[in-house]
Amino acid sequence: MLREFGCSIAGAVTIGDPNSARRTQPRYEPVSEAEILQRLRRAASDGDLGSDDQSRSMLAGYQPKLLLACFDGNWYLPRGRAHSTHILKPRLAARPDGLAREHYGHALAVKLGLAHYGTELIGRGVRQYLVIERYDRVVNGETVTLIHQEDAAQALGLDWVDEDAKFQNPDAPRDSHRPSAYRFAEILGSLQGEGRPIADLLRRLTFTVLIGDNDAHAKNLAVLHLPGRSALADVYDAVPNLFQEGRIKCNLALAIDGSFDHRCISAGHLIREGERWNALGAGEAERIVTETLADFAKALDSVVVPPGVPAAVTAQLAWNVERLQTGHEIGERPSGYRRKRSRPAKTASGNR
Ligand SMILES: Nc1ncnc2c1ncn2[C@@H]1O[C@H](COP(=O)(O)OP(=O)(O)OP(=O)(O)O)[C@@H](O)[C@H]1O
Ligand SMILES: [Mg+2]
């Protein structure tokens, strides 16, 4: 079904009137900037995908979004079975800095090689929106081929009606109806083909802790089924969420070595979590965590912080990596803590 019809998994099977086949013919309809803004406003107010019933776009998730295709810098509405190439998220009044934080989280993931697609923050104020390129598409001219992705909730067969099922349960961490890093690692360990999805998962979880993303649940981790091999999908929806004024719950979506509380995590927790999967080589978990911490510290120096990201977020990210690199638990950041830029390494000529 997926190969022949190429639909996203959520809408892969449709039972309908065969005479309506003409309506599902794939085509792209040009859309103006004004209409994009209007559809984004509608998506934000109605909490839907900003589309109408002519489009079969299906995407999970809480945030409102709009699915569009972009060819040669021009935007189109995918109609019928046509595939989108980009996801657009509108700014929400309740979370005015949410898009900037998501864009920053993404830029850091790209720097660490954990994501390979682009995002762009467009406009300002209430008209601001985030453009996210899809990593599950191959675009050739106006031909869009879909790469099948399966999120961890689907791969683990979690109940898709229960909204809590995508989070590990701190009251019953071994509940088999809920995900855990271990259970997802088991799935990745069973994948065929080249690559080390398990090693990638440990890098991914280390990144989750470093940015303070409390929303890395089973629907925000996915497997990408590429031709001939499957891999851990690029990082997506990775937002430094924990460092917001008034937030009191510091629980992660998946425990790290048994600990849900972000403030109690140390590099040792991450290493032990990787080791307990029994799938990495001797000393490999420690090497992966150490390297990821070093890469992250460098990324903080080089990635430009998008306007709108609160200073407390950048300070906290620097605090997180400093604490983990010095063998401590993350703990509480003192309010006066400021980010220390690491000195650029001197070259032989002494210029930089
Ligand atoms: N860059 C991308 N390429 C392909 N698919 C993506 C990409 N980003 C997100 N997705 C898919 O779209 C779904 C929804 O996107 P996303 O997680 O960003 O939305 P959300 O509404 O913020 O989710 P949540 O409910 O976790 O807050 C994801 O679960 C994933 O399957
Ligand atoms: Mg999501």
GROMACS .gro file of C-alpha atoms and ligand atoms in nm:
model
  384
    1MET     CA    1   0.000   0.000   0.000
    2LEU     CA    2   0.273   0.244   0.097
    3ARG     CA    3   0.481   0.172  -0.210
    4GLU     CA    4   0.189   0.194  -0.451
    5PHE     CA    5   0.002   0.484  -0.303
    6GLY     CA    6   0.273   0.647  -0.097
    7CYS     CA    7   0.045   0.795   0.162
    8SER     CA    8   0.157   0.881   0.514
    9ILE     CA    9   0.092   0.601   0.757
   10ALA     CA   10  -0.190   0.784   0.936
   11GLY     CA   11  -0.386   0.801   0.612
   12ALA     CA   12  -0.242   0.499   0.435
   13VAL     CA   13  -0.567   0.307   0.417
   14THR     CA   14  -0.876   0.483   0.294
   15ILE     CA   15  -1.208   0.313   0.232
   16GLY     CA   16  -1.413   0.523  -0.005
   17ASP     CA   17  -1.617   0.561  -0.319
   18PRO     CA   18  -1.417   0.445  -0.626
   19ASN     CA   19  -1.584   0.722  -0.827
   20SER     CA   20  -1.413   0.982  -0.612
   21ALA     CA   21  -1.071   0.865  -0.741
   22ARG     CA   22  -1.051   1.177  -0.960
   23ARG     CA   23  -1.060   1.397  -0.651
   24THR     CA   24  -0.762   1.215  -0.503
   25GLN     CA   25  -0.543   1.267  -0.813
   26PRO     CA   26  -0.226   1.438  -0.690
   27ARG     CA   27  -0.188   1.804  -0.793
   28TYR     CA   28  -0.038   2.122  -0.656
   29GLU     CA   29  -0.224   2.451  -0.635
   30PRO     CA   30  -0.022   2.777  -0.608
   31VAL     CA   31  -0.079   2.961  -0.282
   32SER     CA   32   0.001   3.327  -0.206
   33GLU     CA   33   0.184   3.459   0.101
   34ALA     CA   34  -0.142   3.624   0.214
   35GLU     CA   35  -0.328   3.293   0.191
   36ILE     CA   36  -0.051   3.113   0.378
   37LEU     CA   37  -0.086   3.365   0.661
   38GLN     CA   38  -0.462   3.330   0.659
   39ARG     CA   39  -0.444   2.950   0.669
   40LEU     CA   40  -0.188   2.964   0.950
   41ARG     CA   41  -0.420   3.192   1.148
   42ARG     CA   42  -0.702   2.947   1.088
   43ALA     CA   43  -0.489   2.652   1.194
   44ALA     CA   44  -0.392   2.838   1.514
   45SER     CA   45  -0.749   2.931   1.603
   46ASP     CA   46  -0.914   2.601   1.503
   47GLY     CA   47  -0.627   2.380   1.618
   48ASP     CA   48  -0.633   2.192   1.287
   49LEU     CA   49  -0.400   2.138   0.993
   50GLY     CA   50  -0.517   2.453   0.815
   51SER     CA   51  -0.634   2.243   0.524
   52ASP     CA   52  -0.972   2.147   0.386
   53ASP     CA   53  -1.118   1.812   0.292
   54GLN     CA   54  -0.957   1.819  -0.054
   55SER     CA   55  -0.626   1.741   0.108
   56ARG     CA   56  -0.547   1.408   0.270
   57SER     CA   57  -0.258   1.539   0.476
   58MET     CA   58  -0.227   1.365   0.807
   59LEU     CA   59   0.016   1.460   1.079
   60ALA     CA   60   0.002   1.381   1.444
   61GLY     CA   61   0.086   1.631   1.715
   62TYR     CA   62  -0.068   1.898   1.933
   63GLN     CA   63   0.062   2.212   1.768
   64PRO     CA   64  -0.143   2.351   1.482
   65LYS     CA   65   0.035   2.329   1.150
   66LEU     CA   66   0.001   2.375   0.778
   67LEU     CA   67   0.139   2.132   0.523
   68LEU     CA   68   0.265   2.285   0.198
   69ALA     CA   69   0.495   2.201  -0.088
   70CYS     CA   70   0.774   2.427  -0.207
   71PHE     CA   71   0.925   2.400  -0.555
   72ASP     CA   72   1.181   2.651  -0.680
   73GLY     CA   73   1.097   2.890  -0.398
   74ASN     CA   74   0.722   2.891  -0.481
   75TRP     CA   75   0.459   2.760  -0.242
   76TYR     CA   76   0.178   2.519  -0.330
   77LEU     CA   77  -0.112   2.349  -0.154
   78PRO     CA   78  -0.090   1.972  -0.204
   79ARG     CA   79  -0.424   1.841  -0.328
   80GLY     CA   80  -0.552   1.486  -0.347
   81ARG     CA   81  -0.269   1.241  -0.288
   82ALA     CA   82   0.003   1.500  -0.350
   83HIS     CA   83   0.271   1.507  -0.082
   84SER     CA   84   0.377   1.807   0.120
   85THR     CA   85   0.745   1.897   0.142
   86HIS     CA   86   0.729   2.139   0.437
   87ILE     CA   87   0.551   2.180   0.771
   88LEU     CA   88   0.463   2.535   0.879
   89LYS     CA   89   0.384   2.613   1.242
   90PRO     CA   90   0.215   2.941   1.338
   91ARG     CA   91   0.314   3.141   1.643
   92LEU     CA   92   0.074   3.084   1.930
   93ALA     CA   93  -0.034   3.366   2.162
   94ALA     CA   94   0.001   3.133   2.461
   95ARG     CA   95   0.366   3.056   2.375
   96PRO     CA   96   0.509   3.362   2.197
   97ASP     CA   97   0.870   3.240   2.219
   98GLY     CA   98   0.789   2.876   2.134
   99LEU     CA   99   0.887   2.900   1.766
  100ALA     CA  100   1.218   3.073   1.841
  101ARG     CA  101   1.299   2.804   2.100
  102GLU     CA  102   1.210   2.525   1.856
  103HIS     CA  103   1.420   2.688   1.582
  104TYR     CA  104   1.715   2.716   1.823
  105GLY     CA  105   1.681   2.352   1.935
  106HIS     CA  106   1.680   2.250   1.570
  107ALA     CA  107   1.986   2.461   1.482
  108LEU     CA  108   2.179   2.294   1.765
  109ALA     CA  109   2.068   1.949   1.645
  110VAL     CA  110   2.192   2.031   1.293
  111LYS     CA  111   2.527   2.144   1.432
  112LEU     CA  112   2.562   1.812   1.615
  113GLY     CA  113   2.475   1.619   1.298
  114LEU     CA  114   2.153   1.490   1.455
  115ALA     CA  115   1.934   1.659   1.193
  116HIS     CA  116   2.002   1.730   0.826
  117TYR     CA  117   1.710   1.941   0.713
  118GLY     CA  118   1.644   2.315   0.730
  119THR     CA  119   1.412   2.530   0.937
  120GLU     CA  120   1.347   2.901   0.890
  121LEU     CA  121   1.176   3.152   1.114
  122ILE     CA  122   0.973   3.392   0.899
  123GLY     CA  123   0.813   3.725   0.996
  124ARG     CA  124   0.762   3.886   1.332
  125GLY     CA  125   0.504   3.921   1.606
  126VAL     CA  126   0.169   3.753   1.554
  127ARG     CA  127   0.250   3.689   1.187
  128GLN     CA  128   0.559   3.486   1.270
  129TYR     CA  129   0.578   3.124   1.157
  130LEU     CA  130   0.832   2.844   1.144
  131VAL     CA  131   0.903   2.667   0.815
  132ILE     CA  132   1.025   2.311   0.864
  133GLU     CA  133   1.160   2.111   0.572
  134ARG     CA  134   1.048   1.747   0.577
  135TYR     CA  135   1.322   1.486   0.615
  136ASP     CA  136   1.085   1.210   0.501
  137ARG     CA  137   1.065   1.333   0.141
  138VAL     CA  138   1.287   1.314  -0.165
  139VAL     CA  139   1.207   1.603  -0.398
  140ASN     CA  140   1.301   1.586  -0.764
  141GLY     CA  141   1.155   1.874  -0.964
  142GLU     CA  142   0.789   1.854  -0.869
  143THR     CA  143   0.800   1.483  -0.801
  144VAL     CA  144   0.789   1.412  -0.431
  145THR     CA  145   0.870   1.062  -0.310
  146LEU     CA  146   0.785   0.963   0.043
  147ILE     CA  147   1.021   0.786   0.278
  148HIS     CA  148   0.814   0.588   0.523
  149GLN     CA  149   0.865   0.686   0.886
  150GLU     CA  150   0.731   0.511   1.190
  151ASP     CA  151   0.739   0.679   1.527
  152ALA     CA  152   0.834   0.495   1.845
  153ALA     CA  153   0.472   0.484   1.961
  154GLN     CA  154   0.375   0.303   1.639
  155ALA     CA  155   0.681   0.078   1.649
  156LEU     CA  156   0.605  -0.019   2.010
  157GLY     CA  157   0.233  -0.066   1.936
  158LEU     CA  158   0.126   0.186   2.202
  159ASP     CA  159  -0.238   0.278   2.244
  160TRP     CA  160  -0.290   0.573   2.010
  161VAL     CA  161  -0.616   0.681   2.177
  162ASP     CA  162  -0.465   0.731   2.523
  163GLU     CA  163  -0.281   1.064   2.512
  164ASP     CA  164  -0.054   0.970   2.804
  165ALA     CA  165   0.060   0.645   2.643
  166LYS     CA  166   0.350   0.816   2.461
  167PHE     CA  167   0.516   0.905   2.795
  168GLN     CA  168   0.691   0.659   3.025
  169ASN     CA  169   0.498   0.635   3.349
  170PRO     CA  170   0.703   0.756   3.650
  171ASP     CA  171   0.466   0.563   3.881
  172ALA     CA  172   0.513   0.239   3.683
  173PRO     CA  173   0.833   0.277   3.479
  174ARG     CA  174   0.826  -0.084   3.360
  175ASP     CA  175   0.467  -0.067   3.235
  176SER     CA  176   0.478  -0.250   2.901
  177HIS     CA  177   0.197  -0.031   2.765
  178ARG     CA  178   0.428   0.268   2.790
  179PRO     CA  179   0.760   0.346   2.621
  180SER     CA  180   1.107   0.354   2.773
  181ALA     CA  181   1.450   0.427   2.629
  182TYR     CA  182   1.531   0.058   2.677
  183ARG     CA  183   1.226  -0.060   2.482
  184PHE     CA  184   1.298   0.178   2.195
  185ALA     CA  185   1.665   0.070   2.197
  186GLU     CA  186   1.545  -0.290   2.160
  187ILE     CA  187   1.353  -0.191   1.845
  188LEU     CA  188   1.654  -0.007   1.704
  189GLY     CA  189   1.877  -0.304   1.784
  190SER     CA  190   1.657  -0.525   1.569
  191LEU     CA  191   1.683  -0.306   1.257
  192GLN     CA  192   1.860  -0.442   0.952
  193GLY     CA  193   2.127  -0.272   0.746
  194GLU     CA  194   2.428  -0.048   0.792
  195GLY     CA  195   2.455   0.221   1.055
  196ARG     CA  196   2.435   0.222   1.433
  197PRO     CA  197   2.085   0.337   1.531
  198ILE     CA  198   2.154   0.238   1.893
  199ALA     CA  199   2.459   0.465   1.911
  200ASP     CA  200   2.249   0.739   1.748
  201LEU     CA  201   1.982   0.693   2.015
  202LEU     CA  202   2.233   0.753   2.294
  203ARG     CA  203   2.352   1.071   2.121
  204ARG     CA  204   1.988   1.172   2.079
  205LEU     CA  205   1.905   1.116   2.447
  206THR     CA  206   2.217   1.306   2.555
  207PHE     CA  207   2.102   1.596   2.337
  208THR     CA  208   1.751   1.575   2.488
  209VAL     CA  209   1.898   1.616   2.836
  210LEU     CA  210   2.135   1.895   2.727
  211ILE     CA  211   1.860   2.110   2.579
  212GLY     CA  212   1.613   2.028   2.856
  213ASP     CA  213   1.347   1.885   2.626
  214ASN     CA  214   1.075   1.736   2.844
  215ASP     CA  215   0.871   1.637   2.539
  216ALA     CA  216   1.094   1.371   2.378
  217HIS     CA  217   0.814   1.116   2.404
  218ALA     CA  218   0.744   0.815   2.183
  219LYS     CA  219   0.584   1.029   1.911
  220ASN     CA  220   0.885   1.258   1.895
  221LEU     CA  221   1.131   0.976   1.820
  222ALA     CA  222   1.101   0.787   1.494
  223VAL     CA  223   1.249   0.525   1.269
  224LEU     CA  224   1.302   0.610   0.903
  225HIS     CA  225   1.266   0.318   0.661
  226LEU     CA  226   1.516   0.402   0.388
  227PRO     CA  227   1.570   0.176   0.087
  228GLY     CA  228   1.764  -0.123   0.217
  229ARG     CA  229   1.806  -0.001   0.572
  230SER     CA  230   1.626   0.161   0.861
  231ALA     CA  231   1.770   0.435   1.078
  232LEU     CA  232   1.685   0.658   1.370
  233ALA     CA  233   1.508   0.956   1.214
  234ASP     CA  234   1.650   1.306   1.237
  235VAL     CA  235   1.578   1.502   1.554
  236TYR     CA  236   1.245   1.688   1.526
  237ASP     CA  237   1.022   1.880   1.767
  238ALA     CA  238   1.317   1.914   2.009
  239VAL     CA  239   1.248   2.225   2.213
  240PRO     CA  240   1.429   2.359   2.522
  241ASN     CA  241   1.104   2.348   2.714
  242LEU     CA  242   1.209   2.309   3.074
  243PHE     CA  243   1.347   2.656   3.130
  244GLN     CA  244   1.034   2.861   3.135
  245GLU     CA  245   0.924   3.103   3.401
  246GLY     CA  246   0.698   2.936   3.655
  247ARG     CA  247   0.760   2.578   3.539
  248ILE     CA  248   0.779   2.352   3.839
  249LYS     CA  249   0.770   2.004   3.688
  250CYS     CA  250   1.111   1.897   3.561
  251ASN     CA  251   1.023   1.546   3.447
  252LEU     CA  252   1.161   1.404   3.125
  253ALA     CA  253   0.931   1.205   2.896
  254LEU     CA  254   1.158   0.899   2.920
  255ALA     CA  255   1.370   0.820   3.225
  256ILE     CA  256   1.750   0.813   3.194
  257ASP     CA  257   1.894   0.528   3.402
  258GLY     CA  258   1.578   0.531   3.611
  259SER     CA  259   1.574   0.906   3.669
  260PHE     CA  260   1.291   1.121   3.534
  261ASP     CA  261   1.394   1.443   3.711
  262HIS     CA  262   1.611   1.647   3.476
  263ARG     CA  263   1.792   1.811   3.769
  264CYS     CA  264   1.917   1.472   3.893
  265ILE     CA  265   2.076   1.362   3.563
  266SER     CA  266   2.455   1.338   3.528
  267ALA     CA  267   2.676   1.207   3.248
  268GLY     CA  268   2.697   0.884   3.452
  269HIS     CA  269   2.320   0.836   3.414
  270LEU     CA  270   2.346   0.870   3.036
  271ILE     CA  271   2.640   0.629   3.018
  272ARG     CA  272   2.466   0.372   3.240
  273GLU     CA  273   2.146   0.405   3.034
  274GLY     CA  274   2.345   0.322   2.717
  275GLU     CA  275   2.529   0.036   2.887
  276ARG     CA  276   2.213  -0.130   3.012
  277TRP     CA  277   2.097  -0.185   2.652
  278ASN     CA  278   2.381  -0.440   2.617
  279ALA     CA  279   2.427  -0.349   2.254
  280LEU     CA  280   2.719  -0.106   2.255
  281GLY     CA  281   3.087  -0.203   2.258
  282ALA     CA  282   3.309  -0.177   2.567
  283GLY     CA  283   3.352   0.189   2.663
  284GLU     CA  284   3.137   0.300   2.370
  285ALA     CA  285   2.859   0.455   2.578
  286GLU     CA  286   3.110   0.670   2.765
  287ARG     CA  287   3.277   0.776   2.441
  288ILE     CA  288   2.944   0.869   2.279
  289VAL     CA  289   2.828   1.074   2.577
  290THR     CA  290   3.165   1.249   2.619
  291GLU     CA  291   3.181   1.336   2.248
  292THR     CA  292   2.824   1.462   2.242
  293LEU     CA  293   2.890   1.689   2.540
  294ALA     CA  294   3.199   1.832   2.370
  295ASP     CA  295   3.014   1.883   2.041
  296PHE     CA  296   2.730   2.056   2.223
  297ALA     CA  297   2.964   2.292   2.409
  298LYS     CA  298   3.117   2.391   2.073
  299ALA     CA  299   2.774   2.430   1.913
  300LEU     CA  300   2.668   2.676   2.184
  301ASP     CA  301   2.958   2.898   2.078
  302SER     CA  302   2.891   2.886   1.708
  303VAL     CA  303   2.513   2.863   1.661
  304VAL     CA  304   2.349   3.205   1.637
  305VAL     CA  305   2.073   3.235   1.896
  306PRO     CA  306   1.750   3.330   1.714
  307PRO     CA  307   1.586   3.653   1.831
  308GLY     CA  308   1.314   3.578   2.087
  309VAL     CA  309   1.497   3.299   2.272
  310PRO     CA  310   1.500   3.409   2.639
  311ALA     CA  311   1.847   3.471   2.786
  312ALA     CA  312   1.760   3.223   3.062
  313VAL     CA  313   1.747   2.946   2.802
  314THR     CA  314   2.098   3.009   2.666
  315ALA     CA  315   2.236   3.044   3.020
  316GLN     CA  316   2.069   2.718   3.123
  317LEU     CA  317   2.199   2.525   2.821
  318ALA     CA  318   2.554   2.636   2.901
  319TRP     CA  319   2.497   2.538   3.265
  320ASN     CA  320   2.370   2.193   3.165
  321VAL     CA  321   2.674   2.107   2.956
  322GLU     CA  322   2.919   2.251   3.211
  323ARG     CA  323   2.762   2.043   3.489
  324LEU     CA  324   2.761   1.724   3.283
  325GLN     CA  325   3.118   1.774   3.161
  326THR     CA  326   3.242   1.826   3.517
  327GLY     CA  327   3.076   1.507   3.644
  328HIS     CA  328   2.793   1.672   3.835
  329GLU     CA  329   2.418   1.632   3.830
  330ILE     CA  330   2.248   1.923   3.652
  331GLY     CA  331   2.095   2.053   3.975
  332GLU     CA  332   1.963   2.411   3.998
  333ARG     CA  333   2.126   2.693   3.802
  334PRO     CA  334   2.217   2.990   4.026
  335SER     CA  335   2.025   3.294   3.900
  336GLY     CA  336   2.344   3.494   3.835
  337TYR     CA  337   2.505   3.221   3.622
  338ARG     CA  338   2.621   3.347   3.282
  339ARG     CA  339   2.753   3.156   2.986
  340LYS     CA  340   3.132   3.149   2.958
  341ARG     CA  341   3.241   3.140   2.596
  342SER     CA  342   3.511   2.883   2.543
  343ARG     CA  343   3.832   3.042   2.411
  344PRO     CA  344   3.891   2.987   2.042
  345ALA     CA  345   4.183   2.751   1.995
  346LYS     CA  346   4.501   2.927   1.882
  347THR     CA  347   4.648   2.818   1.552
  348ALA     CA  348   5.018   2.793   1.491
  349SER     CA  349   5.021   3.147   1.347
  350GLY     CA  350   4.852   3.268   1.664
  351ASN     CA  351   4.572   3.451   1.481
  352ARG     CA  352   4.290   3.245   1.619
  353LIG     N1  353   1.099   1.776   0.969
  353LIG     C1  354   1.008   1.677   0.967
  353LIG     N2  355   1.006   1.590   0.863
  353LIG     C2  356   0.917   1.489   0.859
  353LIG     N3  357   0.822   1.467   0.953
  353LIG     C3  358   0.820   1.551   1.058
  353LIG     C4  359   0.912   1.659   1.072
  353LIG     N4  360   0.884   1.725   1.186
  353LIG     C5  361   0.779   1.662   1.240
  353LIG     N5  362   0.739   1.556   1.164
  353LIG     C6  363   0.627   1.464   1.186
  353LIG     O1  364   0.514   1.541   1.219
  353LIG     C7  365   0.464   1.507   1.347
  353LIG     C8  366   0.420   1.633   1.418
  353LIG     O2  367   0.528   1.726   1.421
  353LIG     P1  368   0.577   1.788   1.561
  353LIG     O3  369   0.617   1.679   1.651
  353LIG     O4  370   0.680   1.892   1.528
  353LIG     O5  371   0.443   1.855   1.606
  353LIG     P2  372   0.386   1.889   1.748
  353LIG     O6  373   0.247   1.922   1.726
  353LIG     O7  374   0.478   1.990   1.807
  353LIG     O8  375   0.397   1.757   1.831
  353LIG     P3  376   0.369   1.738   1.989
  353LIG     O9  377   0.230   1.682   1.998
  353LIG    O10  378   0.475   1.639   2.021
  353LIG    O11  379   0.387   1.870   2.057
  353LIG     C9  380   0.579   1.437   1.416
  353LIG    O12  381   0.534   1.347   1.513
  353LIG    C10  382   0.652   1.370   1.301
  353LIG    O13  383   0.588   1.247   1.269
  354MG      MG  384   0.572   1.628   1.829
   0.00000   0.00000   0.00000
